[in-house]
CSV table of C-alpha atoms in Angstrom, one decimal:
chain,number,residue,atom,x,y,z
A,1,LEU,CA,97.1,81.4,100.4
A,2,LEU,CA,100.9,82.9,100.6
A,3,HIS,CA,101.2,86.4,99.2
A,4,GLU,CA,104.4,88.4,100.6
A,5,GLY,CA,105.9,85.7,101.7
A,6,ARG,CA,103.1,84.9,105.3
A,7,PHE,CA,101.1,81.7,104.2
A,8,HIS,CA,97.1,82.6,105.4
A,9,VAL,CA,95.0,80.1,105.7
A,10,MET,CA,91.5,80.1,106.8
A,11,VAL,CA,89.4,76.6,107.9
A,12,PHE,CA,85.3,76.6,108.3
A,13,HIS,CA,83.7,74.0,110.2
A,14,LEU,CA,79.8,73.2,107.5
A,15,SER,CA,78.0,71.4,109.6
A,16,ARG,CA,75.1,70.5,106.9
A,17,GLY,CA,76.9,71.3,104.2
A,18,ARG,CA,76.9,75.0,105.6
A,19,VAL,CA,79.5,77.3,107.3
A,20,ILE,CA,79.2,77.3,110.8
A,21,ALA,CA,82.2,78.6,112.3
A,22,SER,CA,85.7,80.2,111.1
A,23,GLU,CA,88.5,80.5,112.5
A,24,ARG,CA,92.4,82.1,110.3
A,25,PHE,CA,95.8,82.2,110.4
A,26,ASN,CA,98.9,83.6,109.2
A,27,PHE,CA,102.3,82.5,109.2
A,28,GLU,CA,105.9,82.7,108.0
A,29,ASP,CA,106.0,80.6,104.5
A,30,PHE,CA,108.3,77.7,105.6
A,31,GLY,CA,108.9,74.0,104.5
A,32,ASP,CA,105.8,72.2,103.3
A,33,PRO,CA,103.4,75.3,105.0
A,34,PHE,CA,100.1,73.4,104.5
A,35,ASP,CA,101.1,69.8,106.0
A,36,GLU,CA,103.2,71.5,108.8
A,37,PHE,CA,99.9,74.0,109.9
A,38,LEU,CA,97.1,70.8,109.6
A,39,ILE,CA,99.8,69.2,111.5
A,40,GLN,CA,99.6,71.5,114.1
A,41,TYR,CA,95.9,72.2,114.6
A,42,TYR,CA,94.5,68.7,114.4
A,43,GLY,CA,97.0,68.3,116.8
A,44,ASN,CA,95.3,70.2,119.0
A,45,HIS,CA,91.8,69.8,117.7
A,46,PRO,CA,89.5,66.5,117.1
A,47,PRO,CA,89.5,65.9,113.3
A,48,PRO,CA,86.6,65.8,111.1
A,49,ALA,CA,85.0,63.0,109.4
A,50,GLU,CA,86.2,64.5,106.3
A,51,LEU,CA,88.5,67.2,105.4
A,52,ILE,CA,87.5,68.9,102.7
A,53,VAL,CA,90.9,70.5,100.8
A,54,PRO,CA,92.4,72.3,98.1
A,55,GLU,CA,95.7,70.2,97.9
A,56,VAL,CA,96.6,66.6,98.0
A,57,PRO,CA,98.8,66.0,101.5
A,58,ASN,CA,101.5,64.1,102.1
A,59,PRO,CA,99.9,60.1,103.0
A,60,ALA,CA,101.8,60.3,106.3
A,61,LEU,CA,99.9,63.1,106.8
A,62,ALA,CA,96.7,61.1,106.0
A,63,GLU,CA,98.2,58.2,108.7
A,64,PHE,CA,98.3,61.7,111.1
A,65,LEU,CA,94.8,61.9,111.5
A,66,ASN,CA,93.8,58.9,112.0
A,67,ALA,CA,96.0,58.3,114.5
A,68,VAL,CA,94.8,61.2,116.1
A,69,ALA,CA,91.0,61.0,115.4
A,70,GLY,CA,91.1,57.1,116.3
A,71,ARG,CA,89.4,56.7,112.9
A,72,LYS,CA,89.9,57.2,109.4
A,73,VAL,CA,89.4,60.8,108.2
A,74,LYS,CA,88.2,60.9,105.2
A,75,LEU,CA,90.7,63.4,102.6
A,76,THR,CA,88.7,64.8,100.1
A,77,VAL,CA,90.3,67.1,97.0
A,78,PRO,CA,86.8,68.1,95.0
A,79,GLN,CA,87.3,68.6,91.0
A,80,ARG,CA,84.3,69.7,90.8
A,81,GLY,CA,80.9,69.9,92.7
A,82,ARG,CA,80.2,71.6,95.8
A,83,LYS,CA,83.0,71.4,97.3
A,84,HIS,CA,84.9,71.9,95.0
A,85,HIS,CA,82.4,75.2,94.7
A,86,LEU,CA,82.8,75.2,98.0
A,87,LEU,CA,86.6,75.8,97.7
A,88,ALA,CA,86.7,78.4,95.4
A,89,THR,CA,84.8,80.3,96.9
A,90,ILE,CA,86.9,80.3,99.6
A,91,ALA,CA,89.8,80.9,98.2
A,92,GLN,CA,88.3,84.3,96.4
A,93,ASN,CA,87.2,85.1,99.8
A,94,ARG,CA,90.4,85.4,101.7
A,95,GLU,CA,92.4,86.9,98.8
A,96,LEU,CA,89.8,90.0,98.7
A,97,THR,CA,90.5,90.0,101.5
A,98,VAL,CA,94.4,90.0,101.8
A,99,ARG,CA,93.9,92.2,99.1
A,100,ARG,CA,91.3,94.6,101.7
A,101,GLN,CA,94.4,94.6,104.5
A,102,GLN,CA,96.9,95.6,101.7
A,103,LYS,CA,94.9,98.4,100.7
A,104,HIS,CA,93.8,99.2,104.3
A,105,ILE,CA,97.9,99.2,105.1
A,106,GLU,CA,98.5,101.3,102.1
A,107,ASP,CA,96.1,104.0,103.5
A,108,LEU,CA,97.6,104.3,107.1
A,109,GLN,CA,101.4,104.4,105.7
A,110,ARG,CA,99.6,107.5,102.9
A,111,HIS,CA,97.6,109.2,106.3
A,112,LEU,CA,100.5,109.1,108.6
A,113,GLY,CA,103.0,109.7,106.2
A,114,LEU,CA,104.8,107.1,106.7
A,115,SER,CA,107.5,106.4,103.7
A,116,THR,CA,107.3,101.8,104.4
A,117,PRO,CA,104.2,100.5,104.8
A,118,PRO,CA,103.6,99.4,108.6
A,119,ARG,CA,103.6,95.8,108.1
A,120,VAL,CA,104.3,95.6,111.9
A,121,ILE,CA,101.9,97.4,114.2
A,122,GLU,CA,102.5,97.3,118.2
A,123,GLY,CA,99.5,98.9,120.6
A,124,PHE,CA,100.0,99.4,123.9
A,125,ASP,CA,97.3,100.7,126.2
A,126,ALA,CA,97.9,100.9,130.6
A,127,SER,CA,95.3,100.2,133.3
A,128,HIS,CA,94.9,100.3,137.3
A,129,LEU,CA,92.7,99.7,139.8
A,130,HIS,CA,92.0,102.5,142.2
A,131,GLY,CA,95.6,103.9,141.5
A,132,GLY,CA,97.0,100.3,142.5
A,133,TYR,CA,97.1,96.7,140.5
A,134,THR,CA,98.5,98.9,137.5
A,135,VAL,CA,99.5,96.6,134.2
A,136,ALA,CA,100.8,97.2,130.7
A,137,SER,CA,99.6,95.3,127.9
A,138,MET,CA,101.3,95.2,124.4
A,139,VAL,CA,99.3,93.5,121.0
A,140,GLN,CA,100.5,93.2,117.7
A,141,PHE,CA,99.7,93.0,114.2
A,142,HIS,CA,101.3,91.3,111.4
A,143,GLN,CA,100.3,92.5,108.5
A,144,GLY,CA,96.6,94.4,109.6
A,145,GLN,CA,95.9,90.5,111.0
A,146,PRO,CA,96.1,90.1,115.0
A,147,ASN,CA,99.3,88.2,116.2
A,148,LYS,CA,98.4,87.0,118.3
A,149,SER,CA,101.3,85.1,119.4
A,150,GLN,CA,103.0,88.5,120.5
A,151,TYR,CA,100.3,89.7,122.4
A,152,ARG,CA,102.1,91.2,126.0
A,153,ARG,CA,100.7,91.8,129.3
A,154,PHE,CA,103.3,93.7,132.3
A,155,ARG,CA,102.8,93.6,135.3
A,156,ILE,CA,103.5,97.5,135.8
A,157,ARG,CA,106.3,97.4,139.3
A,158,CYS,CA,107.3,101.0,140.0
A,159,PRO,CA,104.8,103.1,142.1
A,160,SER,CA,103.1,104.8,139.2
A,161,GLY,CA,100.2,105.7,141.6
A,162,GLY,CA,97.9,105.2,138.5
A,163,ASP,CA,99.4,107.2,137.0
A,164,ASP,CA,99.6,105.6,132.9
A,165,LEU,CA,102.0,107.9,130.9
A,166,MET,CA,104.8,105.7,134.4
A,167,ALA,CA,103.2,102.5,133.2
A,168,LEU,CA,103.4,103.0,129.8
A,169,ALA,CA,106.9,104.9,129.8
A,170,GLU,CA,108.2,101.4,131.5
A,171,ALA,CA,106.1,98.7,129.3
A,172,LEU,CA,108.2,100.9,126.5
A,173,HIS,CA,111.0,100.3,128.4
A,174,ARG,CA,110.9,96.7,129.1
A,175,ARG,CA,109.7,95.8,125.7
A,176,TYR,CA,111.7,97.7,123.6
A,177,GLY,CA,114.9,97.0,125.4
A,178,ARG,CA,114.5,93.6,125.3
A,179,LEU,CA,114.2,93.6,121.6
A,180,LEU,CA,117.3,95.3,121.2
A,181,ASN,CA,119.0,93.5,123.9
A,182,GLU,CA,118.0,90.8,121.7
A,183,GLY,CA,119.2,92.2,118.8
A,184,LYS,CA,115.4,91.7,116.9
A,185,THR,CA,113.8,93.9,114.8
A,186,LEU,CA,111.6,96.8,115.9
A,187,PRO,CA,107.8,97.3,114.4
A,188,ASP,CA,106.8,99.9,111.8
A,189,LEU,CA,104.3,101.8,114.1
A,190,ILE,CA,104.1,102.4,117.8
A,191,LEU,CA,100.7,103.3,118.7
């Protein structure tokens, strides 16, 4: 699903016709995002015997999957029946999820009195062990979804002695000083 310049993918793992697990991925729209996603995902995960997909993939992708699996991977693009219904239900659920996330972002904008929706949110926390070994961590959400590739952990250098505010000040200074020095965009909301 393509929504506001972001490509949303859900991977469902089936066993005996039932969904046993799912994963969500969100990333910037680029090139042929569906084929690129499959190459990246199945470059790190073993392909199943059958892959049910919503569109006909590039023939080179089928060759790639066969090579990675060491056997033939069946690519199915169902036009009707149970598998078609399953894909339609998944697409509908993903669209509802994206809309719900958008509503949450708009609600947050309204409640905080922000002039624009907070598309990128970064949150910080600090912790220590009996006043020593102080660390701070940062999480990032993009369009309401965790963006784990941007999570950061900071080993606090200043001798804060368990002072969380000093630790947070150092983490914020290091994070946003670097972003500003590199000319990168700052988040819309910092917690």
